Tab-separated table of C-alpha atoms in Angstrom:
chain	number	residue	atom	x	y	z
A	94	MET	CA	13.091	15.313	-50.072
A	95	ALA	CA	16.887	15.404	-50.041
A	96	LYS	CA	18.522	18.572	-51.315
A	97	THR	CA	20.736	17.860	-54.328
A	98	TYR	CA	24.210	19.258	-54.976
A	99	ASP	CA	26.704	18.857	-57.774
A	100	THR	CA	29.284	17.921	-55.170
A	101	VAL	CA	29.280	17.297	-51.432
A	102	ILE	CA	32.635	17.586	-49.695
A	103	ILE	CA	33.016	15.625	-46.468
A	104	GLY	CA	35.549	17.391	-44.263
A	105	ALA	CA	36.520	21.055	-43.968
A	106	GLY	CA	40.263	20.738	-43.554
A	107	PRO	CA	42.649	22.340	-46.044
A	108	ALA	CA	41.875	19.687	-48.685
A	109	GLY	CA	38.122	20.057	-48.297
A	110	LEU	CA	38.086	23.849	-48.288
A	111	SER	CA	40.461	24.013	-51.242
A	112	ALA	CA	38.172	21.629	-53.122
A	113	ALA	CA	35.183	23.770	-52.164
A	114	ILE	CA	36.796	26.948	-53.509
A	115	TYR	CA	37.686	25.321	-56.813
A	116	ALA	CA	34.307	23.625	-57.154
A	117	ALA	CA	32.352	26.805	-56.440
A	118	ARG	CA	34.497	28.821	-58.846
A	119	SER	CA	33.529	26.264	-61.487
A	120	SER	CA	29.854	27.051	-60.741
A	121	LEU	CA	29.182	23.719	-59.087
A	122	GLY	CA	26.539	23.621	-56.370
A	123	THR	CA	28.784	22.815	-53.413
A	124	LEU	CA	28.124	21.705	-49.850
A	125	VAL	CA	30.810	21.048	-47.238
A	126	VAL	CA	29.934	18.877	-44.240
A	127	GLU	CA	32.192	19.304	-41.222
A	128	GLN	CA	31.815	17.847	-37.719
A	129	GLY	CA	34.209	20.237	-35.990
A	130	MET	CA	35.995	23.500	-36.705
A	131	PRO	CA	36.961	24.596	-40.216
A	132	GLY	CA	40.602	23.791	-40.806
A	133	GLY	CA	40.650	20.223	-39.512
A	134	GLN	CA	43.906	19.184	-37.839
A	135	ILE	CA	45.604	22.506	-38.498
A	136	THR	CA	43.404	24.096	-35.839
A	137	GLN	CA	45.451	22.123	-33.302
A	138	THR	CA	48.703	23.593	-34.603
A	139	ASP	CA	49.802	26.632	-32.670
A	140	MET	CA	51.765	28.217	-35.527
A	141	ILE	CA	52.253	27.419	-39.212
A	142	ASP	CA	55.182	29.037	-40.994
A	143	ASN	CA	55.715	26.884	-44.098
A	144	TYR	CA	52.583	27.687	-46.118
A	145	PRO	CA	53.897	29.659	-49.118
A	146	GLY	CA	53.154	33.370	-49.195
A	147	VAL	CA	51.471	33.527	-45.792
A	148	GLY	CA	54.312	33.636	-43.257
A	149	GLU	CA	53.591	32.764	-39.642
A	150	ILE	CA	49.922	32.172	-38.912
A	151	ALA	CA	47.990	30.297	-36.249
A	152	GLY	CA	46.463	27.089	-37.586
A	153	ALA	CA	42.984	28.076	-36.446
A	154	GLU	CA	43.248	31.444	-38.191
A	155	LEU	CA	44.347	29.843	-41.458
A	156	GLY	CA	41.371	27.485	-41.234
A	157	MET	CA	38.986	30.398	-40.702
A	158	ARG	CA	40.456	32.285	-43.658
A	159	MET	CA	39.970	29.270	-45.893
A	160	GLN	CA	36.372	28.920	-44.694
A	161	GLU	CA	35.623	32.609	-45.313
A	162	GLN	CA	37.097	32.417	-48.796
A	163	ALA	CA	35.025	29.340	-49.638
A	164	GLU	CA	31.836	30.970	-48.372
A	165	SER	CA	32.590	34.112	-50.401
A	166	PHE	CA	32.203	31.949	-53.509
A	167	GLY	CA	28.826	30.652	-52.365
A	168	VAL	CA	29.878	27.411	-50.708
A	169	GLU	CA	27.393	26.110	-48.129
A	170	ILE	CA	28.746	24.554	-44.931
A	171	ALA	CA	26.776	22.218	-42.679
A	172	TYR	CA	28.256	21.620	-39.226
A	173	THR	CA	27.305	18.055	-38.448
A	174	SER	CA	28.687	14.524	-38.693
A	175	VAL	CA	28.057	12.171	-41.584
A	176	SER	CA	26.687	8.870	-40.349
A	177	GLU	CA	26.339	7.095	-43.683
A	178	LEU	CA	27.484	7.467	-47.277
A	179	ARG	CA	25.662	5.378	-49.880
A	180	TYR	CA	26.143	5.070	-53.630
A	181	SER	CA	23.597	3.778	-56.110
A	182	GLU	CA	23.272	4.199	-59.867
A	183	GLY	CA	25.474	7.267	-60.120
A	184	THR	CA	24.029	9.083	-57.111
A	185	PHE	CA	25.369	9.516	-53.590
A	186	LEU	CA	23.189	9.830	-50.492
A	187	ILE	CA	24.810	11.464	-47.469
A	188	THR	CA	22.975	10.921	-44.176
A	189	CYS	CA	23.941	13.249	-41.316
A	190	ASP	CA	23.538	13.113	-37.565
A	191	ASN	CA	21.354	16.229	-37.619
A	192	GLY	CA	18.709	14.288	-39.555
A	193	GLU	CA	19.481	15.859	-42.922
A	194	VAL	CA	19.985	13.712	-46.010
A	195	TYR	CA	21.817	15.221	-48.970
A	196	GLU	CA	21.991	13.935	-52.516
A	197	ALA	CA	25.104	14.494	-54.609
A	198	ARG	CA	26.223	13.779	-58.144
A	199	THR	CA	29.821	13.636	-56.904
A	200	VAL	CA	31.492	13.373	-53.506
A	201	ILE	CA	34.924	14.625	-52.511
A	202	TYR	CA	35.984	12.797	-49.361
A	203	THR	CA	38.536	14.700	-47.262
A	204	ALA	CA	38.125	13.241	-43.770
A	205	GLY	CA	41.866	13.327	-43.062
A	206	ALA	CA	44.049	11.141	-40.864
A	207	THR	CA	44.847	11.348	-37.190
A	208	PRO	CA	48.313	10.751	-35.708
A	209	ARG	CA	48.485	7.658	-33.552
A	210	LYS	CA	49.239	8.598	-29.987
A	211	ALA	CA	51.956	7.021	-27.880
A	212	GLY	CA	49.682	6.908	-24.831
A	213	PHE	CA	51.854	8.514	-22.160
A	214	ALA	CA	50.405	10.717	-19.430
A	215	GLY	CA	50.331	14.395	-20.392
A	216	GLU	CA	50.481	13.665	-24.125
A	217	GLU	CA	47.176	15.346	-24.962
A	218	ARG	CA	47.613	18.151	-22.423
A	219	PHE	CA	50.912	19.281	-23.944
A	220	ARG	CA	50.023	18.710	-27.589
A	221	GLY	CA	51.261	21.796	-29.417
A	222	ARG	CA	53.117	22.927	-26.274
A	223	GLY	CA	56.016	20.511	-26.329
A	224	VAL	CA	54.447	17.393	-27.828
A	225	SER	CA	54.354	17.256	-31.615
A	226	TYR	CA	53.546	14.782	-34.382
A	227	CYS	CA	55.151	16.561	-37.341
A	228	ALA	CA	58.853	17.324	-37.692
A	229	THR	CA	58.351	19.279	-40.915
A	230	CYS	CA	55.724	21.467	-39.227
A	231	ASP	CA	57.416	22.075	-35.885
A	232	GLY	CA	61.083	21.170	-36.202
A	233	MET	CA	62.343	24.728	-36.543
A	234	PHE	CA	60.769	25.674	-33.212
A	235	TYR	CA	63.317	23.383	-31.543
A	236	ARG	CA	66.453	24.947	-32.936
A	237	ASP	CA	69.376	24.273	-30.560
A	238	LYS	CA	67.095	22.405	-28.148
A	239	LEU	CA	66.879	18.807	-26.992
A	240	VAL	CA	64.360	16.611	-28.787
A	241	PHE	CA	63.040	13.152	-27.914
A	242	VAL	CA	61.652	11.078	-30.778
A	243	VAL	CA	59.220	8.292	-29.913
A	244	GLY	CA	59.163	5.391	-32.355
A	245	GLY	CA	61.423	2.882	-34.052
A	246	GLY	CA	59.909	2.585	-37.510
A	247	ASN	CA	60.921	4.103	-40.811
A	248	SER	CA	59.055	7.379	-40.316
A	249	ALA	CA	60.514	7.867	-36.826
A	250	CYS	CA	64.048	7.346	-38.115
A	251	GLU	CA	63.579	9.640	-41.090
A	252	GLU	CA	62.032	12.347	-38.930
A	253	ALA	CA	64.828	12.009	-36.371
A	254	LEU	CA	67.370	12.581	-39.135
A	255	PHE	CA	65.401	15.615	-40.296
A	256	LEU	CA	65.277	17.048	-36.770
A	257	THR	CA	69.086	17.018	-36.547
A	258	LYS	CA	68.983	20.054	-38.854
A	259	PHE	CA	67.515	22.044	-35.969
A	260	ALA	CA	67.936	20.315	-32.615
A	261	ARG	CA	71.074	20.366	-30.515
A	262	GLN	CA	70.560	16.701	-29.698
A	263	VAL	CA	68.019	14.101	-30.821
A	264	THR	CA	67.288	11.149	-28.547
A	265	MET	CA	65.242	8.301	-29.993
A	266	VAL	CA	63.078	6.355	-27.559
A	267	VAL	CA	62.467	2.824	-28.877
A	268	ARG	CA	60.371	0.243	-27.035
A	269	ARG	CA	62.147	-2.739	-28.577
A	270	ASP	CA	65.818	-3.688	-28.715
A	271	VAL	CA	66.026	-3.057	-32.476
A	272	PHE	CA	64.622	-0.648	-35.051
A	273	ARG	CA	61.708	-1.682	-37.240
A	274	ALA	CA	63.024	0.623	-39.951
A	275	PRO	CA	64.939	-0.731	-42.961
A	276	LYS	CA	68.609	-1.380	-42.234
A	277	GLY	CA	69.853	1.426	-44.463
A	278	VAL	CA	67.851	4.076	-42.605
A	279	ALA	CA	68.600	2.552	-39.197
A	280	ASP	CA	72.342	2.557	-39.941
A	281	LYS	CA	72.201	6.272	-40.788
A	282	VAL	CA	70.531	6.973	-37.449
A	283	LEU	CA	73.033	4.928	-35.468
A	284	ALA	CA	75.975	6.606	-37.219
A	285	HIS	CA	74.733	10.175	-36.761
A	286	ASP	CA	76.725	12.118	-34.161
A	287	LYS	CA	73.679	14.170	-33.042
A	288	ILE	CA	71.414	11.157	-32.451
A	289	ASP	CA	71.381	9.040	-29.305
A	290	VAL	CA	69.186	5.916	-29.156
A	291	ARG	CA	67.598	4.455	-26.020
A	292	PHE	CA	66.400	0.968	-26.843
A	293	ASN	CA	64.047	-0.991	-24.553
A	294	THR	CA	62.661	2.317	-23.323
A	295	ARG	CA	59.338	4.102	-23.399
A	296	ILE	CA	58.036	7.440	-22.189
A	297	ILE	CA	55.282	7.010	-19.613
A	298	ALA	CA	54.681	10.669	-18.677
A	299	VAL	CA	55.530	14.279	-19.408
A	300	ASP	CA	54.793	17.240	-17.178
A	301	GLY	CA	55.347	20.945	-16.826
A	302	ASP	CA	53.623	24.287	-16.433
A	303	GLN	CA	52.845	26.095	-19.692
A	304	LEU	CA	55.548	24.102	-21.501
A	305	LEU	CA	57.311	20.822	-20.774
A	306	GLN	CA	59.671	20.590	-17.815
A	307	SER	CA	60.035	16.862	-17.187
A	308	VAL	CA	59.821	13.480	-18.893
A	309	THR	CA	59.558	10.089	-17.205
A	310	PHE	CA	60.982	6.955	-18.799
A	311	GLU	CA	60.461	3.248	-18.153
A	312	ASP	CA	62.775	0.366	-18.996
A	313	THR	CA	60.532	-2.064	-20.904
A	314	ARG	CA	62.456	-5.063	-19.537
A	315	THR	CA	62.915	-4.229	-15.857
A	316	LYS	CA	59.987	-1.751	-15.509
A	317	GLU	CA	62.386	0.562	-13.670
A	318	GLN	CA	61.358	4.222	-14.007
A	319	HIS	CA	63.230	7.501	-13.770
A	320	THR	CA	62.369	11.165	-14.381
A	321	GLU	CA	64.557	13.740	-16.103
A	322	ARG	CA	63.981	17.469	-15.546
A	323	TYR	CA	64.943	20.336	-17.820
A	324	ASP	CA	64.394	24.075	-18.080
A	325	GLU	CA	60.849	24.869	-19.175
A	326	GLY	CA	60.550	24.899	-22.956
A	327	SER	CA	64.104	23.640	-23.528
A	328	PHE	CA	63.033	20.327	-25.038
A	329	GLY	CA	60.250	18.663	-26.987
A	330	VAL	CA	58.782	15.218	-27.635
A	331	PHE	CA	57.964	14.123	-31.184
A	332	VAL	CA	55.712	11.091	-31.561
A	333	PHE	CA	55.924	9.062	-34.786
A	334	ALA	CA	53.660	6.070	-34.327
A	335	GLY	CA	52.003	6.400	-37.732
A	336	HIS	CA	48.683	7.855	-38.911
A	337	GLU	CA	45.173	6.446	-39.043
A	338	PRO	CA	43.345	7.539	-42.212
A	339	GLN	CA	39.655	8.084	-41.442
A	340	THR	CA	38.178	5.705	-44.013
A	341	ALA	CA	35.167	4.218	-42.199
A	342	LEU	CA	32.546	6.050	-44.281
A	343	VAL	CA	33.954	4.891	-47.605
A	344	GLU	CA	34.533	1.241	-46.738
A	345	GLY	CA	33.355	-0.886	-49.650
A	346	LEU	CA	33.565	2.036	-52.064
A	347	VAL	CA	37.353	2.365	-52.297
A	348	GLU	CA	40.582	0.410	-52.279
A	349	ARG	CA	43.086	0.959	-49.495
A	350	GLY	CA	46.859	0.735	-49.443
A	351	SER	CA	49.214	-0.911	-46.978
A	352	GLY	CA	49.184	2.213	-44.811
A	353	GLY	CA	45.398	2.196	-44.573
A	354	GLY	CA	44.891	5.226	-46.833
A	355	VAL	CA	42.587	5.376	-49.853
A	356	ILE	CA	44.203	4.608	-53.189
A	357	THR	CA	43.468	7.178	-55.907
A	358	ASP	CA	44.837	7.953	-59.335
A	359	GLU	CA	46.585	11.243	-60.107
A	360	HIS	CA	43.172	12.867	-60.586
A	361	MET	CA	42.120	11.913	-57.027
A	362	ALA	CA	39.574	9.474	-58.491
A	363	THR	CA	38.740	6.224	-56.690
A	364	SER	CA	37.340	2.927	-57.932
A	365	THR	CA	33.788	4.288	-57.472
A	366	PRO	CA	32.717	6.632	-60.296
A	367	GLY	CA	32.147	10.156	-59.013
A	368	LEU	CA	33.905	9.583	-55.698
A	369	PHE	CA	37.111	11.551	-55.264
A	370	VAL	CA	39.439	11.528	-52.264
A	371	ALA	CA	41.882	14.254	-51.258
A	372	GLY	CA	44.234	15.107	-48.426
A	373	ASP	CA	45.625	13.038	-45.592
A	374	VAL	CA	43.044	10.266	-45.943
A	375	ARG	CA	44.775	9.278	-49.171
A	376	GLU	CA	47.579	6.732	-49.277
A	377	LYS	CA	50.505	9.152	-49.397
A	378	ARG	CA	53.872	9.868	-47.856
A	379	VAL	CA	53.820	13.640	-47.325
A	380	ARG	CA	51.001	14.989	-45.167
A	381	GLN	CA	51.248	18.773	-45.176
A	382	VAL	CA	48.819	21.669	-45.604
A	383	VAL	CA	50.271	22.485	-48.998
A	384	THR	CA	49.865	18.928	-50.332
A	385	ALA	CA	46.310	18.701	-48.960
A	386	VAL	CA	45.366	21.958	-50.664
A	387	ALA	CA	46.815	20.695	-53.947
A	388	ASP	CA	44.892	17.415	-53.646
A	389	GLY	CA	41.666	19.316	-53.017
A	390	ALA	CA	42.110	21.531	-56.055
A	391	ILE	CA	42.798	18.523	-58.281
A	392	ALA	CA	39.796	16.650	-56.890
A	393	ALA	CA	37.446	19.569	-57.595
A	394	VAL	CA	38.721	20.010	-61.141
A	395	SER	CA	38.328	16.259	-61.670
A	396	ALA	CA	34.784	16.329	-60.278
A	397	TYR	CA	33.903	19.153	-62.677
A	398	GLY	CA	35.303	17.150	-65.584
A	399	TYR	CA	33.418	14.062	-64.507
A	400	LEU	CA	30.124	15.977	-64.395
A	401	GLU	CA	30.768	17.581	-67.778
A	402	ASN	CA	31.384	14.186	-69.364
A	403	ALA	CA	28.284	12.734	-67.696
A	404	GLN	CA	25.955	15.223	-69.367
């Protein structure tokens, strides 16, 4: 027989663990299901320095602290993957790869979103050591350094403009001969004295020792390639190819926006009663630890209210 909980939280990133803390403090029977390490994507971030009141902290350590705090309130955590989420007559059934099936009166879905990769050689190897996907998170680590920005869409242009606050020089690497961003944003980029744009260009490889030392470019028209070398750690590559919200488990239970994220109301509620969504998997513009934590808290409070009204 499936074990029943007031709420099952799918995902133990900042949104999920925040939701767990708030749910448990409201005396809800709470289970978190996580397929990897507690902390989600932040565990891949070498250092976080913009979470209020904490100062500099390794992403993995912040994730562990959140997990320990949740468990101190009685939250249970199951380390496994969810293979199926079903909803019927006000009840959710969560089937996991370890053979367990859990029953829940509410579900808070916090599976997150993953940055789309550019696909160049060395991208994964140097992630967090010269290759980044978040200007807000990592921009200050490139103060007075050279930065390459991969992408030609709106987010790439906006992030390039943001990086000019720190970097000595920002070079945008755009595969096409024009930006895909709206004209107003593109014009700001082209007019900025700290931004250089290389159209019809892509990065095909980065290399180095502990940190980046070289980057290889290809002309998308002629296929001609050349490599540029710099002092180790003197430059970085920021990739802005969008995010992929992890929505597979909730297909058919939610509505999605143009960016692929789940649409919720301000209470994190979806179109399915009792199903709440928080964090980066939502349709949202700002994906940061602090916004994920806020989403999770709101979702848990909303789940508590939903259960109170259902009695």
